[in-house]
Coordinates of C-alpha atoms and ligand atoms in Angstrom, one line a residue:
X98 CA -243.0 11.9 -76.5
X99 CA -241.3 10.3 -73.0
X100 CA -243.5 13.1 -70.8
X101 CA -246.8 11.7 -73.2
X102 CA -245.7 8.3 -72.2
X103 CA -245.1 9.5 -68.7
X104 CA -248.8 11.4 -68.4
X105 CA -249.9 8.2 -69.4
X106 CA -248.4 5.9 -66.8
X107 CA -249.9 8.1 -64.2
X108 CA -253.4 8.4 -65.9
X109 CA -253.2 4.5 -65.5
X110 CA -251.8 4.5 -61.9
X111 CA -254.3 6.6 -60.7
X112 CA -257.0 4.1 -62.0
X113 CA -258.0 6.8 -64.5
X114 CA -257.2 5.9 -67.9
X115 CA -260.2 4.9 -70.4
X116 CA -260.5 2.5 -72.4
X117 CA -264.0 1.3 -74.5
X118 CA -265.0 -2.2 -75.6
X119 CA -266.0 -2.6 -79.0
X120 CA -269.5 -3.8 -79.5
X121 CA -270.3 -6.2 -82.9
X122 CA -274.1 -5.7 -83.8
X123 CA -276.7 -3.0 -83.3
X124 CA -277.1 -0.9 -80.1
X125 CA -280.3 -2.1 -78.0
X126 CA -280.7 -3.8 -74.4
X127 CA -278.8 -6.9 -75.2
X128 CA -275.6 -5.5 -77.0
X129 CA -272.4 -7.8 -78.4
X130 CA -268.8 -7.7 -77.2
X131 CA -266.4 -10.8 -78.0
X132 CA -269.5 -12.8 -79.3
X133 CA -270.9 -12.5 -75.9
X134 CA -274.2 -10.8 -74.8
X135 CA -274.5 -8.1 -72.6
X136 CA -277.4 -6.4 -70.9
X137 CA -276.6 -2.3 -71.9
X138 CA -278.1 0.0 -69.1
X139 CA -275.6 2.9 -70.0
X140 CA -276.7 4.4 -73.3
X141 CA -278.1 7.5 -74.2
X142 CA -280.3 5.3 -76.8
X143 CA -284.0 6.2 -74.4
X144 CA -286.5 5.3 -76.8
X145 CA -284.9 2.4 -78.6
X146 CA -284.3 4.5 -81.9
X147 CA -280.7 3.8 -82.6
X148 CA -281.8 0.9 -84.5
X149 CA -285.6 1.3 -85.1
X150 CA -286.8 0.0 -88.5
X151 CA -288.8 2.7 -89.1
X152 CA -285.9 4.8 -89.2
X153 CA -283.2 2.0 -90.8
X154 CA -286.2 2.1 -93.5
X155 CA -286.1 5.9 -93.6
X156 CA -282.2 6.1 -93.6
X157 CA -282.1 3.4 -96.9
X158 CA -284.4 5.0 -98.9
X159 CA -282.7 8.9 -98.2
X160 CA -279.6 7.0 -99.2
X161 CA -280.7 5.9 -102.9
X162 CA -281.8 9.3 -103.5
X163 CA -279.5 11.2 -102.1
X164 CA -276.4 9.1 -102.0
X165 CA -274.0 9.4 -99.0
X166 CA -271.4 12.5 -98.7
X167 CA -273.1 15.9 -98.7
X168 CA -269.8 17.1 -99.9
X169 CA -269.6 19.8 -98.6
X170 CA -270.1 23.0 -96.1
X171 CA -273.5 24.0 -96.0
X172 CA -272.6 27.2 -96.8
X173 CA -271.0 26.2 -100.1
X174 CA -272.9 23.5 -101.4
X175 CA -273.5 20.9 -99.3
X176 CA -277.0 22.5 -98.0
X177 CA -279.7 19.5 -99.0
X178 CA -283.5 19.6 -98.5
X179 CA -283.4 17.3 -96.1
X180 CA -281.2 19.9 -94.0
X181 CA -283.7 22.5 -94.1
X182 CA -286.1 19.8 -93.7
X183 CA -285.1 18.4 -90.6
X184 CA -284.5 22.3 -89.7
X185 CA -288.1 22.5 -89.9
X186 CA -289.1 19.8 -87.8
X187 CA -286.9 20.5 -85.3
X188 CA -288.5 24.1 -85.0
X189 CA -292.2 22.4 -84.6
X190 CA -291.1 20.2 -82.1
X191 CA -289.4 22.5 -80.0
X192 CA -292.1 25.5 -80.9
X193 CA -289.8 28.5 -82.0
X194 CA -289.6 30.5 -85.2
X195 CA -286.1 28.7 -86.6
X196 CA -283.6 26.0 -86.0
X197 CA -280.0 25.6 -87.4
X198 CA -278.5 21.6 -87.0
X199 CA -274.8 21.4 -86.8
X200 CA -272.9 18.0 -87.0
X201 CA -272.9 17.3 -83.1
X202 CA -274.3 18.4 -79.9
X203 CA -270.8 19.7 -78.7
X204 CA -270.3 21.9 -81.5
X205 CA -273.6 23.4 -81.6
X206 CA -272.7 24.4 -78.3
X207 CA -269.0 25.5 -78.8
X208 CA -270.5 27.7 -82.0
X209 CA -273.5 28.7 -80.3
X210 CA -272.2 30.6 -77.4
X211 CA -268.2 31.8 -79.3
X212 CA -270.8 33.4 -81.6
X213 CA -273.2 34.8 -78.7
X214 CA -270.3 36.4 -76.3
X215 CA -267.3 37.6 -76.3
X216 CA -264.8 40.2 -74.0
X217 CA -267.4 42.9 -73.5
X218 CA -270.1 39.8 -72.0
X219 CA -270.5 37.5 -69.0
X220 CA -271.4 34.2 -68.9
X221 CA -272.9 32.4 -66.0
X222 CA -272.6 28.7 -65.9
X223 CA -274.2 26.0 -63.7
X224 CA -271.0 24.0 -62.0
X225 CA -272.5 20.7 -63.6
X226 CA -272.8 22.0 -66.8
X227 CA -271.8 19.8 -69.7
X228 CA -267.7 19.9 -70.7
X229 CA -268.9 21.3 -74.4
X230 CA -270.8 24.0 -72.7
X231 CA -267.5 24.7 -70.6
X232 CA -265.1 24.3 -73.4
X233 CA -267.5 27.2 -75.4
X234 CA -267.3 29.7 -72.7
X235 CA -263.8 29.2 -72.4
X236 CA -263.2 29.5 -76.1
X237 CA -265.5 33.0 -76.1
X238 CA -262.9 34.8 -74.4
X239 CA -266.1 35.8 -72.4
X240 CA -265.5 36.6 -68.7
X241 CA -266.9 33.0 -67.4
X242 CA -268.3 32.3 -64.0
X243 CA -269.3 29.3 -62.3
X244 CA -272.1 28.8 -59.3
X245 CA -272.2 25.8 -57.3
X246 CA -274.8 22.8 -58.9
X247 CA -277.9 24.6 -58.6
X248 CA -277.4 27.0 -56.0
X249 CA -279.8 29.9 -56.9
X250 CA -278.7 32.6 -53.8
X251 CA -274.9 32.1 -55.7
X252 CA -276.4 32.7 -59.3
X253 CA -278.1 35.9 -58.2
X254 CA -275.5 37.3 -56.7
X255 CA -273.1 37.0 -59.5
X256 CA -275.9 38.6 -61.5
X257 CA -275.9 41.3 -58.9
X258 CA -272.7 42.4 -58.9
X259 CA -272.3 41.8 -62.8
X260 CA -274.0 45.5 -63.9
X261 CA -271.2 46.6 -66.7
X262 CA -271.7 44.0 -69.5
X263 CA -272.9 44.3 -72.6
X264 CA -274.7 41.1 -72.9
X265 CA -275.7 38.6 -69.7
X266 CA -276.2 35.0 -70.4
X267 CA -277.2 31.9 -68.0
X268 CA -276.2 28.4 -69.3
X269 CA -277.5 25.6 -67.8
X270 CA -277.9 21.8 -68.4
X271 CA -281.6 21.0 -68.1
X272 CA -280.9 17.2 -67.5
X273 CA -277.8 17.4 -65.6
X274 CA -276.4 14.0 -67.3
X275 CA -274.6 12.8 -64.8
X276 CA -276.0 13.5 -62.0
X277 CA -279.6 12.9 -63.7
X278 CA -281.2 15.9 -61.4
X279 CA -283.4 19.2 -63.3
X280 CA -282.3 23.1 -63.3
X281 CA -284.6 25.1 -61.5
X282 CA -286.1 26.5 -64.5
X283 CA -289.0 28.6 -63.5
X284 CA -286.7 30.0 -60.7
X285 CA -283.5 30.7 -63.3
X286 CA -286.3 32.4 -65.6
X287 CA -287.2 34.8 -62.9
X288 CA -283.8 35.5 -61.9
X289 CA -283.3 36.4 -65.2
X290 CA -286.2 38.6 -65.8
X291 CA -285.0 40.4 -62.7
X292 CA -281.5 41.1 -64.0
X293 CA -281.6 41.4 -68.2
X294 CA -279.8 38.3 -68.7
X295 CA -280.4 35.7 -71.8
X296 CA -280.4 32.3 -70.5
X297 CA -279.5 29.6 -72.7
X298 CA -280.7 26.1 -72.2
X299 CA -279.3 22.6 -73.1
X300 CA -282.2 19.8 -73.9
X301 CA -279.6 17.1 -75.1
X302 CA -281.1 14.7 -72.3
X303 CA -284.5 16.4 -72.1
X304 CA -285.5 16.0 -75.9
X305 CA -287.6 12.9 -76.5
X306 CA -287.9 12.2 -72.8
X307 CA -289.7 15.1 -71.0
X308 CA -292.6 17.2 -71.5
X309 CA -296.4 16.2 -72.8
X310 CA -294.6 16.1 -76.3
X311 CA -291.8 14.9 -75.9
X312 CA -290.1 18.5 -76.5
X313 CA -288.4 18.5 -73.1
X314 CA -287.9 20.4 -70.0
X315 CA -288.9 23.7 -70.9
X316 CA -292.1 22.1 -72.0
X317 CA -292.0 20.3 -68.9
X318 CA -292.1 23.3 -66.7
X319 CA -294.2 25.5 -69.3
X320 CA -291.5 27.8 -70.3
X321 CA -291.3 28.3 -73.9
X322 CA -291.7 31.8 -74.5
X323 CA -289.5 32.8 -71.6
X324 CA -286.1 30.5 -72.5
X325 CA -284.3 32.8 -75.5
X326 CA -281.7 29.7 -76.5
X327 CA -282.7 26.6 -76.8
X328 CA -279.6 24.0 -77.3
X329 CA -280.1 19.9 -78.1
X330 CA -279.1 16.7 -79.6
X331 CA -280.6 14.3 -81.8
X332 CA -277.9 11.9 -80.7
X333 CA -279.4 10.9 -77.7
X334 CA -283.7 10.5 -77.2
X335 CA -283.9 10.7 -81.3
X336 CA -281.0 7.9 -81.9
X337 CA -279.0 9.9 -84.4
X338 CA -276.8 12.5 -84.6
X339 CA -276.4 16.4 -85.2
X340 CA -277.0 19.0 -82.6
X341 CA -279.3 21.9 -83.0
X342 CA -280.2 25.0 -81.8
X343 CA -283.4 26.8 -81.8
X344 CA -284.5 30.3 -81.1
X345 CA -285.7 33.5 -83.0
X346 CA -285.3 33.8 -86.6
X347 CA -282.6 36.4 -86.5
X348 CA -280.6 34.5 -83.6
X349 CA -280.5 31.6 -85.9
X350 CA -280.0 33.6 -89.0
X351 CA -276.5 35.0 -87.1
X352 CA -275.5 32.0 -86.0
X353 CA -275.8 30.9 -89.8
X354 CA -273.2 33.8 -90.5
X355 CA -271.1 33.9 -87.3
X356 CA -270.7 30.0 -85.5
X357 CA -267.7 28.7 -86.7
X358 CA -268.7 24.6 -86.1
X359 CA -271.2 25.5 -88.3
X360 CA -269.7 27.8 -91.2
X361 CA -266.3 25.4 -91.2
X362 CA -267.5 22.2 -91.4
X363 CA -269.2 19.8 -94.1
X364 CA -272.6 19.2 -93.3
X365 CA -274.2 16.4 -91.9
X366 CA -274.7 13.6 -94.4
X367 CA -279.0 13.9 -95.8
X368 CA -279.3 10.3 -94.5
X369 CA -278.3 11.1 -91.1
X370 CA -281.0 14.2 -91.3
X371 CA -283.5 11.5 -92.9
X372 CA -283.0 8.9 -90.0
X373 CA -283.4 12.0 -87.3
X374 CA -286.6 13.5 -89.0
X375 CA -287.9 9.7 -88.8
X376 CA -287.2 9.9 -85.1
X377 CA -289.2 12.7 -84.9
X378 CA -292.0 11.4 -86.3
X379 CA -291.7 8.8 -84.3
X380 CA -291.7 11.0 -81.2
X381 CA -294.9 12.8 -82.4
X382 CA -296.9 9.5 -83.4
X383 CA -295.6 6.9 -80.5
X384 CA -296.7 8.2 -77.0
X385 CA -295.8 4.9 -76.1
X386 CA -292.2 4.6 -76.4
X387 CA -291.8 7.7 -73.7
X388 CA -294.6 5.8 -71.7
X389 CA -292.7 2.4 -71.4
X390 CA -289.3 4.7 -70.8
X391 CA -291.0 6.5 -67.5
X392 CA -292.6 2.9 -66.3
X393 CA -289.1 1.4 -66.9
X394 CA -287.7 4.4 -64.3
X395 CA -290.1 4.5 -61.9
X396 CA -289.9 0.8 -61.7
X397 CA -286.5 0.3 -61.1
X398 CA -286.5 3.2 -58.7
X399 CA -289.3 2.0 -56.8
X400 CA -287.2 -1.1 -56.5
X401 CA -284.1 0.5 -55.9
X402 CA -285.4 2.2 -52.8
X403 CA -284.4 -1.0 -50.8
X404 CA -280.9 -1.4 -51.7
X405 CA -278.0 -0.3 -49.5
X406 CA -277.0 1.8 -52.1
X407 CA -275.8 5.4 -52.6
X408 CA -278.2 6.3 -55.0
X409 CA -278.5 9.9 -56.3
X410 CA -282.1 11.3 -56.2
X411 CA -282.2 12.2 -60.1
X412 CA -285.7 12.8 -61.6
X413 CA -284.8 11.4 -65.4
X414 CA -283.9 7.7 -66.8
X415 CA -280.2 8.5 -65.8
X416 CA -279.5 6.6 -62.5
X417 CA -276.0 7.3 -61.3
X418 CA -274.8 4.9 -58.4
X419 CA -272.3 7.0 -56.5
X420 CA -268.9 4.8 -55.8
X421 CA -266.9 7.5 -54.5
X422 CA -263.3 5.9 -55.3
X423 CA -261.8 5.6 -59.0
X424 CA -260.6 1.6 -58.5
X425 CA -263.0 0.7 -56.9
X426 CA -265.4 1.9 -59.2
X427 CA -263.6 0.1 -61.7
X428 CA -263.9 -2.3 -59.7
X429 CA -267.9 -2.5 -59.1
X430 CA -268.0 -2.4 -63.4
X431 CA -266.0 -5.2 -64.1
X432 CA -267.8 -7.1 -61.1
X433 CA -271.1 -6.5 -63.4
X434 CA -269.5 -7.2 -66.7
X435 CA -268.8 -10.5 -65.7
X436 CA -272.4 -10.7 -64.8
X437 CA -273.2 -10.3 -68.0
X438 CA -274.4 -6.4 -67.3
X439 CA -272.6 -3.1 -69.0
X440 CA -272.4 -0.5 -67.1
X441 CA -268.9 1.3 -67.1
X442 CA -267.4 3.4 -64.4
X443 CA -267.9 7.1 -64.9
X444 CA -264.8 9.0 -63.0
X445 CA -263.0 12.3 -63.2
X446 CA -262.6 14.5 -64.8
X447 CA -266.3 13.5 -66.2
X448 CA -267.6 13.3 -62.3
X449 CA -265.9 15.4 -59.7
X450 CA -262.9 13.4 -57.6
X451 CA -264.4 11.0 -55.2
X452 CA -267.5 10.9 -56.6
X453 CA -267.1 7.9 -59.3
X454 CA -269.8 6.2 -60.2
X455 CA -272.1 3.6 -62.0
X456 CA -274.5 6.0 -64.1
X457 CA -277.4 3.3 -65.4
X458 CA -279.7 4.5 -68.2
X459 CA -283.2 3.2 -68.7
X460 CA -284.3 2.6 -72.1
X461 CA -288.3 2.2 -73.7
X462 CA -286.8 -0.8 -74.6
X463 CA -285.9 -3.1 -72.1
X464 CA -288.2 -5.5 -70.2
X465 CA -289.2 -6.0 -66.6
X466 CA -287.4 -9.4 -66.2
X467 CA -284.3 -7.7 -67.8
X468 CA -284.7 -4.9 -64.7
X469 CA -284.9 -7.7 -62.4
X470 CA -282.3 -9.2 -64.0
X471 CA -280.6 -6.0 -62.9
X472 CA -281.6 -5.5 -59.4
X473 CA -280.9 -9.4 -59.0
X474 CA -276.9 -8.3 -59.6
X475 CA -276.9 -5.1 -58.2
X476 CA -277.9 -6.9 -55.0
X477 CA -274.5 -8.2 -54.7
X478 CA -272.7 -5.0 -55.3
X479 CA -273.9 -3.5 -51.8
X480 CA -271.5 -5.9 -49.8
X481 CA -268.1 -5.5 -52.3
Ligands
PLP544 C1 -275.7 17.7 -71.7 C2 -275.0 17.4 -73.0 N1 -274.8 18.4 -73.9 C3 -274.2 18.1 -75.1 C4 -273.8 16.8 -75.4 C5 -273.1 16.6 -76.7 O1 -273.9 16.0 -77.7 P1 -273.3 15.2 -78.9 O2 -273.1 13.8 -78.4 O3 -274.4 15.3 -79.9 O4 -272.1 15.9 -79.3 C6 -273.9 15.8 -74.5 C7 -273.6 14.4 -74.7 O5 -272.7 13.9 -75.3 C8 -274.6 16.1 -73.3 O6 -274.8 15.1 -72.4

């Protein structure tokens, strides 16, 4: 226990250690912490679904029918219509043959690709791929390599000199969510073609957010029949939770019998799957809710342009503010918090070292005096 204590005291001294604050009412722009009132611009909540009424209607009436618990595995008995409902959806919206939900993103990803690869297969990562995506390719027992963030030339050569596996597979964020940039797609999908690899994608920033439909980035670029994997969250855009993974009906039907955080765990509970097949429907009726989200960006980008400020380029809502140094970081967060804005300080091992930073998230939600409110505080931050 000393060395735990010890690990601790140096997590701490090197201005590492997290901490969260615990929020008293529902998730929206304004947010409550102590009976105060904060303006959020750091959650993954885009459209303002988290605590939608639609959806709080959809989630109490899936609760009297259904109860709570679904008791158990899916596998065993804990498989509920709304399950293979939302399975459905999730399959129209994403236009493939089959969907499997499992209870988060991260495990959808962990399952997805321990199930997909193994000794006798490669697997390519992106460098600012997301740490479930890592933590799956580590788990595979796959050999696992790793290009710099985006760098094509690297990717194909790995590809190259990769002829004597059984099974090739890209992984790449499409949203790189923290760094808010997109993956070459249309060039990954080529490089692929060119070298019989799979290529699996994550949507858990791009669902609900990009593309005519809301479906993403592979709609966004035009790509749906050439993208084999398709991996996401209804955590994030849809304001639930459960991750998912759509493909081919027999590439779902495996994963039924071979991902583990699927097969070992007890299934979502139905009202969850009722509150992310309301989001759906939200999605598909609502235009508007993506439309305010992409004015809300482009606003505060537009604005942004004046600030001394190192601002990463991204091309999503996520706006990361590059620090550079943990403390002071820290620092530029509880400068804004006292401001009455929450934004915390994203730092290693989430960011690379050195490049801390304040990631801001637009949401559908929030208003154009509450952006200026923003800008009006941010301001300040350039001379600290
Ligand atoms: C790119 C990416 N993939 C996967 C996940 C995991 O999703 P979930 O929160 O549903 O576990 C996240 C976020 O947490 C993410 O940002």
């Amino acid at each position: 226990m000393r060395e735990i204590s010890h690990e601790l005291e140096k997590i701490k001294k090197s201005a590492l250690y997290r901490e969260y604050k615990s929020i008293e009412g529902a998730q929206g722009p304004y947010i409550q912490i102590e009976n105060q009132t904060y303006l959020s611009f750091c959650s993954n909540n885009y459209l303002g679904l988290a605590n939608h009424p639609f959806i709080i209607n959809a989630v109490i009436k899936a609760v009297n029918q259904y109860g709570w618990g679904a008791g158990a595995s899916r596998l065993v008995s804990g498989n509920m219509v709304l399950h293979e409902k939302l399975e459905y959806e999730i399959s129209r919206l994403k236009n493939r043959n089959s969907t499997i939900i499992f209870p988060t993103g991260y495990m959808a990803n962990v399952g997805t690709i321990c199930a997909l690869a193994g000794k006798e297969d490669l697997i390519i990562c992106d460098k600012l791929n997301h740490a479930s995506i890592i933590d799956g390719c580590r788990l595979s027992g796959a050999t696992f390599r790793v290009y710099p963030h985006c760098d094509l030339i690297k990717l194909e050569k790995i590809l190259k000199n990769s002829t004597h596996f059984r099974r090739k597979l890209i992984v790449t964020d499409t949203v790189f969510s923290m760094d808010g940039d997109l993956a070459p797609l249309p060039d990954i999908v080529t490089i692929a073609r060119n070298h019989h690899a799979m290529i699996m994608v994550d949507e858990a920033h791009g669902t609900g957010v990009f593309g005519k439909n809301g479906t993403g980035v592979v709609e966004h670029f035009g790509l749906h029949s050439e993208i084999n994997i398709v991996i996401g969250t209804l955590s994030k855009a849809i304001g639930s939770l459960g991750g998912f993974v759509s493909g081919d009906t027999d590439l779902i039907n495996y994963l039924r019998n071979r991902a583990r955080t699927f097969i070992y765990t007890t299934a979502l509970p139905p009202a969850v799957c009722a509150a992310s097949i309301a989001g759906i429907e939200l999605l598909r009726k609502d235009h508007t809710l993506r439309e305010s989200l992409w004015r809300n960006t482009h606003y505060l980008k537009d604005r942004l342009k004046a600030f001394d400020l190192k601002i990463i380029p991204s091309e999503s809502p996520i706006i990361p503010i590059i620090i550079g140094n943990a403390r002071k970081a820290l620092e530029v967060s509880e400068f804004l918090f006292k401001r009455g804005i929450l934004i915390p300080a994203i730092r290693p091992p989430t960011v690379p070292d050195e490049s801390s930073r304040l990631r801001i998230t637009i949401m559908a939600t929030h208003t154009e005096d509450e952006l200026e409110k923003l800008l009006d505080i941010l301001k300040d931050i350039q001379y600290l």
